[in-house]
Amino acid sequence: MKIVFPVAGVGTRFLPATKEIPKEILPVIDKPLIQYAVEEAVQSGLSDFVFITARGKEALENYFTPNPDLDDFLKRHQKSHLLDGLREFYTKNFTYIRQKQALGFGHAIALAEKVVGGEPFAISLPDDLIISRQPAMAQLLEVYEKYKSPVIAFMEVPSADIPRYGIAAGKFIADRVFQIEKLVEKPAIADAPSNFAVIGRYIMTPDIFPLLQATAHGAGAEIQLTDAVIQLMKKRRVLGYFFEGRRFDAGTTLGYIETLIHVALRREDTRDFTRRILRDLAENEKL
Ligand code: G1P
């Protein structure tokens, strides 16, 4: 199965840092955000990656390919091991598709049609960094294999956060699995059918593409995947799945701070130091 990463966004929330570098290259400690999502995909058994990019995203297109000058330099300084974590990706299959106009998430996905063909495919939004025992995408793939229906990842969010997400309601058919009956993109709190929020992991079937095309012809500048999924729900069952794990919103500055701290607390080489400074800070606060 192929996996599509929509990475064409301008990253305005991180300006000026993202003036010259893609936001997906921003490091969480020493690893770019995009690598967490690609690693999750690899750990889920996927190895065919489709990036929907844009002008200015060249660093992202280069990142998963070898850099001979840097390799030579590291070899000369006996530091080749520093890129060990990255080398496994050099053998995987990456396809890059340019989104020429910023017409939205749904439009970006529609561009993957030629590459994905008539097969089911995965979508991952790298802003959503998920830490879990079993990789989040592997969990979704299991649900897809069992029910053969499109699956979207969900978590509950506090009501104040509802207007930032796709929100759904439906009926549960198994533990953590529900059939989506209502879906609305970024509703006002008063209009939300629940606090079940779409998180950026999806397994979609190719019948989404004609619906995206139809959405593309509608009014408005931003073409939303959610709107095409609402049409898909009229034709077939679409499932929501409450994944096991914790999701961090690395796509906002505050969420990025939280992501950094949590990743640092989970990494053996940074855990003790991070714990110590957090403890010191908490103690000094009391003084
Ligand atoms: C997108 C989706 C939204 C989903 C969110 C998850 O929104 O359109 O339904 O809840 O990702 O991160 P965006 O964050 O791109 O505005």
GROMACS .gro file of C-alpha atoms and ligand atoms in nm:
model
  303
    1MET     CA    1   0.000   0.000   0.000
    2LYS     CA    2   0.124   0.349  -0.081
    3ILE     CA    3   0.120   0.628   0.173
    4VAL     CA    4   0.059   0.991   0.086
    5PHE     CA    5   0.212   1.276   0.289
    6PRO     CA    6   0.058   1.614   0.208
    7VAL     CA    7   0.354   1.844   0.276
    8ALA     CA    8   0.279   2.142   0.052
    9GLY     CA    9   0.163   2.381   0.328
   10VAL     CA   10   0.335   2.717   0.374
   11GLY     CA   11   0.382   2.677   0.750
   12THR     CA   12   0.276   3.030   0.842
   13ARG     CA   13   0.252   2.941   1.212
   14PHE     CA   14   0.628   2.895   1.224
   15LEU     CA   15   0.736   3.205   1.039
   16PRO     CA   16   1.002   3.335   1.022
   17ALA     CA   17   1.165   2.990   1.073
   18THR     CA   18   0.975   2.854   0.773
   19LYS     CA   19   1.057   3.144   0.540
   20GLU     CA   20   1.334   2.939   0.375
   21ILE     CA   21   1.289   2.587   0.514
   22PRO     CA   22   0.983   2.359   0.503
   23LYS     CA   23   0.808   2.326   0.839
   24GLU     CA   24   0.833   1.947   0.803
   25ILE     CA   25   1.212   1.984   0.833
   26LEU     CA   26   1.188   2.161   1.172
   27PRO     CA   27   1.367   1.933   1.417
   28VAL     CA   28   1.213   1.764   1.716
   29ILE     CA   29   1.547   1.749   1.898
   30ASP     CA   30   1.773   1.632   1.614
   31LYS     CA   31   1.527   1.468   1.375
   32PRO     CA   32   1.296   1.649   1.134
   33LEU     CA   33   0.924   1.621   1.199
   34ILE     CA   34   0.871   1.441   0.868
   35GLN     CA   35   1.106   1.160   0.972
   36TYR     CA   36   0.884   1.067   1.268
   37ALA     CA   37   0.589   1.018   1.032
   38VAL     CA   38   0.796   0.827   0.775
   39GLU     CA   39   0.943   0.604   1.048
   40GLU     CA   40   0.593   0.530   1.175
   41ALA     CA   41   0.496   0.431   0.820
   42VAL     CA   42   0.802   0.205   0.781
   43GLN     CA   43   0.729   0.043   1.118
   44SER     CA   44   0.376  -0.016   0.990
   45GLY     CA   45   0.516  -0.212   0.695
   46LEU     CA   46   0.484   0.062   0.431
   47SER     CA   47   0.771   0.151   0.198
   48ASP     CA   48   0.619   0.341  -0.092
   49PHE     CA   49   0.592   0.710  -0.010
   50VAL     CA   50   0.419   0.984  -0.206
   51PHE     CA   51   0.495   1.341  -0.103
   52ILE     CA   52   0.266   1.618  -0.225
   53THR     CA   53   0.509   1.910  -0.221
   54ALA     CA   54   0.522   2.266  -0.347
   55ARG     CA   55   0.772   2.531  -0.452
   56GLY     CA   56   1.015   2.594  -0.167
   57LYS     CA   57   1.001   2.234  -0.043
   58GLU     CA   58   1.323   2.123  -0.214
   59ALA     CA   59   1.493   2.046   0.120
   60LEU     CA   60   1.216   1.799   0.189
   61GLU     CA   61   1.256   1.636  -0.152
   62ASN     CA   62   1.631   1.599  -0.089
   63TYR     CA   63   1.613   1.481   0.269
   64PHE     CA   64   1.551   1.110   0.207
   65THR     CA   65   1.820   1.079  -0.061
   66PRO     CA   66   2.199   1.048  -0.008
   67ASN     CA   67   2.417   1.359   0.010
   68PRO     CA   68   2.758   1.246  -0.130
   69ASP     CA   69   2.949   1.556  -0.006
   70LEU     CA   70   2.822   1.513   0.349
   71ASP     CA   71   2.886   1.136   0.332
   72ASP     CA   72   3.250   1.202   0.228
   73PHE     CA   73   3.296   1.459   0.502
   74LEU     CA   74   3.154   1.227   0.769
   75LYS     CA   75   3.364   0.936   0.644
   76ARG     CA   76   3.681   1.146   0.667
   77HIS     CA   77   3.594   1.238   1.024
   78GLN     CA   78   3.486   0.886   1.127
   79LYS     CA   79   3.135   1.014   1.187
   80SER     CA   80   2.938   0.816   0.929
   81HIS     CA   81   2.726   0.661   1.207
   82LEU     CA   82   2.554   0.999   1.255
   83LEU     CA   83   2.340   0.929   0.949
   84ASP     CA   84   2.270   0.564   1.032
   85GLY     CA   85   1.906   0.633   1.119
   86LEU     CA   86   1.850   0.787   0.778
   87ARG     CA   87   2.022   0.535   0.550
   88GLU     CA   88   1.744   0.277   0.570
   89PHE     CA   89   1.523   0.523   0.379
   90TYR     CA   90   1.760   0.555   0.084
   91THR     CA   91   1.635   0.220  -0.047
   92LYS     CA   92   1.264   0.304  -0.019
   93ASN     CA   93   1.053   0.438  -0.297
   94PHE     CA   94   0.973   0.811  -0.284
   95THR     CA   95   0.757   0.994  -0.535
   96TYR     CA   96   0.721   1.371  -0.531
   97ILE     CA   97   0.424   1.549  -0.681
   98ARG     CA   98   0.407   1.926  -0.701
   99GLN     CA   99   0.089   2.101  -0.596
  100LYS     CA  100   0.106   2.409  -0.813
  101GLN     CA  101  -0.159   2.608  -0.628
  102ALA     CA  102  -0.242   2.601  -0.256
  103LEU     CA  103  -0.598   2.473  -0.305
  104GLY     CA  104  -0.621   2.273   0.016
  105PHE     CA  105  -0.570   1.931   0.171
  106GLY     CA  106  -0.834   1.759  -0.044
  107HIS     CA  107  -0.680   1.898  -0.362
  108ALA     CA  108  -0.337   1.771  -0.251
  109ILE     CA  109  -0.477   1.421  -0.204
  110ALA     CA  110  -0.651   1.433  -0.543
  111LEU     CA  111  -0.307   1.485  -0.703
  112ALA     CA  112  -0.199   1.141  -0.576
  113GLU     CA  113  -0.455   0.961  -0.793
  114LYS     CA  114  -0.221   0.881  -1.083
  115VAL     CA  115   0.044   0.733  -0.853
  116VAL     CA  116  -0.194   0.549  -0.620
  117GLY     CA  117  -0.400   0.404  -0.905
  118GLY     CA  118  -0.699   0.191  -0.820
  119GLU     CA  119  -0.567   0.070  -0.484
  120PRO     CA  120  -0.647   0.161  -0.125
  121PHE     CA  121  -0.389   0.400   0.020
  122ALA     CA  122  -0.282   0.560   0.347
  123ILE     CA  123  -0.257   0.930   0.431
  124SER     CA  124  -0.038   1.072   0.707
  125LEU     CA  125  -0.018   1.433   0.826
  126PRO     CA  126   0.328   1.480   0.980
  127ASP     CA  127   0.208   1.765   1.206
  128ASP     CA  128   0.035   1.496   1.410
  129LEU     CA  129   0.318   1.316   1.587
  130ILE     CA  130   0.187   1.000   1.753
  131ILE     CA  131   0.374   0.807   2.021
  132SER     CA  132   0.227   0.462   2.074
  133ARG     CA  133   0.323   0.102   2.146
  134GLN     CA  134   0.200  -0.024   1.810
  135PRO     CA  135   0.256   0.236   1.534
  136ALA     CA  136  -0.067   0.429   1.475
  137MET     CA  137  -0.073   0.352   1.102
  138ALA     CA  138  -0.028  -0.020   1.174
  139GLN     CA  139  -0.334  -0.003   1.400
  140LEU     CA  140  -0.538   0.158   1.121
  141LEU     CA  141  -0.416  -0.101   0.870
  142GLU     CA  142  -0.540  -0.380   1.098
  143VAL     CA  143  -0.884  -0.218   1.116
  144TYR     CA  144  -0.886  -0.178   0.737
  145GLU     CA  145  -0.787  -0.543   0.685
  146LYS     CA  146  -1.066  -0.657   0.915
  147TYR     CA  147  -1.352  -0.442   0.779
  148LYS     CA  148  -1.233  -0.351   0.427
  149SER     CA  149  -1.375  -0.002   0.477
  150PRO     CA  150  -1.198   0.335   0.475
  151VAL     CA  151  -1.073   0.420   0.827
  152ILE     CA  152  -0.994   0.753   0.992
  153ALA     CA  153  -0.802   0.799   1.318
  154PHE     CA  154  -0.983   0.970   1.606
  155MET     CA  155  -0.925   1.103   1.954
  156GLU     CA  156  -1.143   1.298   2.196
  157VAL     CA  157  -1.056   1.665   2.234
  158PRO     CA  158  -1.162   1.928   2.491
  159SER     CA  159  -1.459   2.124   2.357
  160ALA     CA  160  -1.257   2.446   2.327
  161ASP     CA  161  -1.042   2.273   2.062
  162ILE     CA  162  -1.335   2.145   1.851
  163PRO     CA  163  -1.319   2.427   1.589
  164ARG     CA  164  -0.967   2.315   1.488
  165TYR     CA  165  -1.066   1.965   1.375
  166GLY     CA  166  -1.287   1.749   1.162
  167ILE     CA  167  -1.551   1.628   1.410
  168ALA     CA  168  -1.761   1.311   1.382
  169ALA     CA  169  -2.030   1.111   1.553
  170GLY     CA  170  -2.154   0.760   1.485
  171LYS     CA  171  -2.232   0.419   1.629
  172PHE     CA  172  -1.974   0.184   1.775
  173ILE     CA  173  -1.942  -0.154   1.605
  174ALA     CA  174  -1.646  -0.279   1.813
  175ASP     CA  175  -1.409  -0.162   2.083
  176ARG     CA  176  -1.253   0.165   1.953
  177VAL     CA  177  -1.427   0.131   1.613
  178PHE     CA  178  -1.735   0.328   1.508
  179GLN     CA  179  -1.923   0.379   1.187
  180ILE     CA  180  -1.919   0.750   1.108
  181GLU     CA  181  -2.269   0.887   1.067
  182LYS     CA  182  -2.198   1.259   1.090
  183LEU     CA  183  -1.884   1.441   0.990
  184VAL     CA  184  -1.817   1.813   0.981
  185GLU     CA  185  -1.497   2.007   0.917
  186LYS     CA  186  -1.403   2.258   1.187
  187PRO     CA  187  -1.752   2.324   1.330
  188ALA     CA  188  -1.840   2.589   1.585
  189ILE     CA  189  -1.857   2.434   1.934
  190ALA     CA  190  -2.237   2.472   1.938
  191ASP     CA  191  -2.276   2.284   1.606
  192ALA     CA  192  -2.041   1.996   1.686
  193PRO     CA  193  -2.202   1.650   1.697
  194SER     CA  194  -1.945   1.530   1.956
  195ASN     CA  195  -1.587   1.588   2.067
  196PHE     CA  196  -1.450   1.306   1.847
  197ALA     CA  197  -1.175   1.471   1.642
  198VAL     CA  198  -1.012   1.353   1.319
  199ILE     CA  199  -0.637   1.303   1.363
  200GLY     CA  200  -0.410   1.297   1.059
  201ARG     CA  201  -0.402   0.925   0.979
  202TYR     CA  202  -0.635   0.775   0.720
  203ILE     CA  203  -0.678   0.464   0.507
  204MET     CA  204  -0.876   0.563   0.199
  205THR     CA  205  -1.014   0.368  -0.094
  206PRO     CA  206  -0.976   0.489  -0.454
  207ASP     CA  207  -1.347   0.574  -0.483
  208ILE     CA  208  -1.257   0.892  -0.291
  209PHE     CA  209  -1.088   1.035  -0.605
  210PRO     CA  210  -1.396   1.107  -0.822
  211LEU     CA  211  -1.558   1.262  -0.514
  212LEU     CA  212  -1.253   1.484  -0.461
  213GLN     CA  213  -1.275   1.586  -0.827
  214ALA     CA  214  -1.639   1.682  -0.776
  215THR     CA  215  -1.545   1.875  -0.461
  216ALA     CA  216  -1.274   2.045  -0.663
  217HIS     CA  217  -1.536   2.193  -0.892
  218GLY     CA  218  -1.732   2.342  -0.602
  219ALA     CA  219  -1.709   2.692  -0.466
  220GLY     CA  220  -1.443   2.815  -0.225
  221ALA     CA  221  -1.066   2.820  -0.242
  222GLU     CA  222  -0.989   2.529  -0.006
  223ILE     CA  223  -1.085   2.179  -0.110
  224GLN     CA  224  -1.137   1.967   0.201
  225LEU     CA  225  -1.087   1.592   0.220
  226THR     CA  226  -1.363   1.592   0.481
  227ASP     CA  227  -1.619   1.711   0.224
  228ALA     CA  228  -1.532   1.425  -0.011
  229VAL     CA  229  -1.548   1.177   0.280
  230ILE     CA  230  -1.900   1.304   0.361
  231GLN     CA  231  -1.997   1.211   0.001
  232LEU     CA  232  -1.819   0.876   0.034
  233MET     CA  233  -2.029   0.799   0.345
  234LYS     CA  234  -2.340   0.809   0.123
  235LYS     CA  235  -2.196   0.527  -0.086
  236ARG     CA  236  -2.020   0.306   0.166
  237ARG     CA  237  -1.936   0.257   0.531
  238VAL     CA  238  -1.656   0.480   0.660
  239LEU     CA  239  -1.507   0.391   0.998
  240GLY     CA  240  -1.357   0.594   1.278
  241TYR     CA  241  -1.094   0.437   1.499
  242PHE     CA  242  -0.976   0.552   1.841
  243PHE     CA  243  -0.607   0.467   1.821
  244GLU     CA  244  -0.401   0.361   2.120
  245GLY     CA  245  -0.127   0.614   2.190
  246ARG     CA  246  -0.072   0.981   2.246
  247ARG     CA  247  -0.084   1.241   1.973
  248PHE     CA  248   0.111   1.565   1.981
  249ASP     CA  249   0.021   1.862   1.767
  250ALA     CA  250   0.361   1.965   1.633
  251GLY     CA  251   0.190   2.198   1.385
  252THR     CA  252   0.137   2.481   1.634
  253THR     CA  253   0.407   2.660   1.833
  254LEU     CA  254   0.263   2.558   2.173
  255GLY     CA  255   0.204   2.201   2.057
  256TYR     CA  256   0.561   2.197   1.924
  257ILE     CA  257   0.697   2.287   2.270
  258GLU     CA  258   0.489   2.006   2.423
  259THR     CA  259   0.608   1.764   2.154
  260LEU     CA  260   0.975   1.848   2.218
  261ILE     CA  261   0.941   1.798   2.593
  262HIS     CA  262   0.760   1.465   2.559
  263VAL     CA  263   0.998   1.327   2.298
  264ALA     CA  264   1.293   1.438   2.515
  265LEU     CA  265   1.139   1.263   2.818
  266ARG     CA  266   1.105   0.942   2.618
  267ARG     CA  267   1.454   0.935   2.469
  268GLU     CA  268   1.716   0.763   2.677
  269ASP     CA  269   1.991   1.014   2.591
  270THR     CA  270   1.781   1.318   2.686
  271ARG     CA  271   1.544   1.184   2.954
  272ASP     CA  272   1.744   1.249   3.274
  273PHE     CA  273   1.853   1.597   3.173
  274THR     CA  274   1.500   1.698   3.071
  275ARG     CA  275   1.351   1.557   3.392
  276ARG     CA  276   1.608   1.748   3.596
  277ILE     CA  277   1.548   2.086   3.433
  278LEU     CA  278   1.170   2.042   3.456
  279ARG     CA  279   1.200   1.951   3.824
  280ASP     CA  280   1.434   2.245   3.893
  281LEU     CA  281   1.195   2.479   3.718
  282ALA     CA  282   0.896   2.349   3.914
  283GLU     CA  283   1.083   2.387   4.242
  284ASN     CA  284   1.204   2.737   4.167
  285GLU     CA  285   0.852   2.835   4.072
  286LYS     CA  286   0.747   2.759   4.431
  287LEU     CA  287   1.019   2.976   4.585
  288G1P     C1  288  -0.678   1.856   0.888
  288G1P     C2  289  -0.816   1.798   0.859
  288G1P     C3  290  -0.898   1.792   0.988
  288G1P     C4  291  -0.822   1.715   1.094
  288G1P     C5  292  -0.681   1.773   1.116
  288G1P     C6  293  -0.601   1.683   1.207
  288G1P     O1  294  -0.693   1.991   0.925
  288G1P     O2  295  -0.881   1.876   0.762
  288G1P     O3  296  -1.022   1.729   0.963
  288G1P     O4  297  -0.895   1.718   1.217
  288G1P     O5  298  -0.611   1.784   0.990
  288G1P     O6  299  -0.475   1.735   1.234
  288G1P     P1  300  -0.568   2.096   0.928
  288G1P     O7  301  -0.499   2.071   1.059
  288G1P     O8  302  -0.484   2.063   0.811
  288G1P     O9  303  -0.631   2.231   0.922
   0.00000   0.00000   0.00000
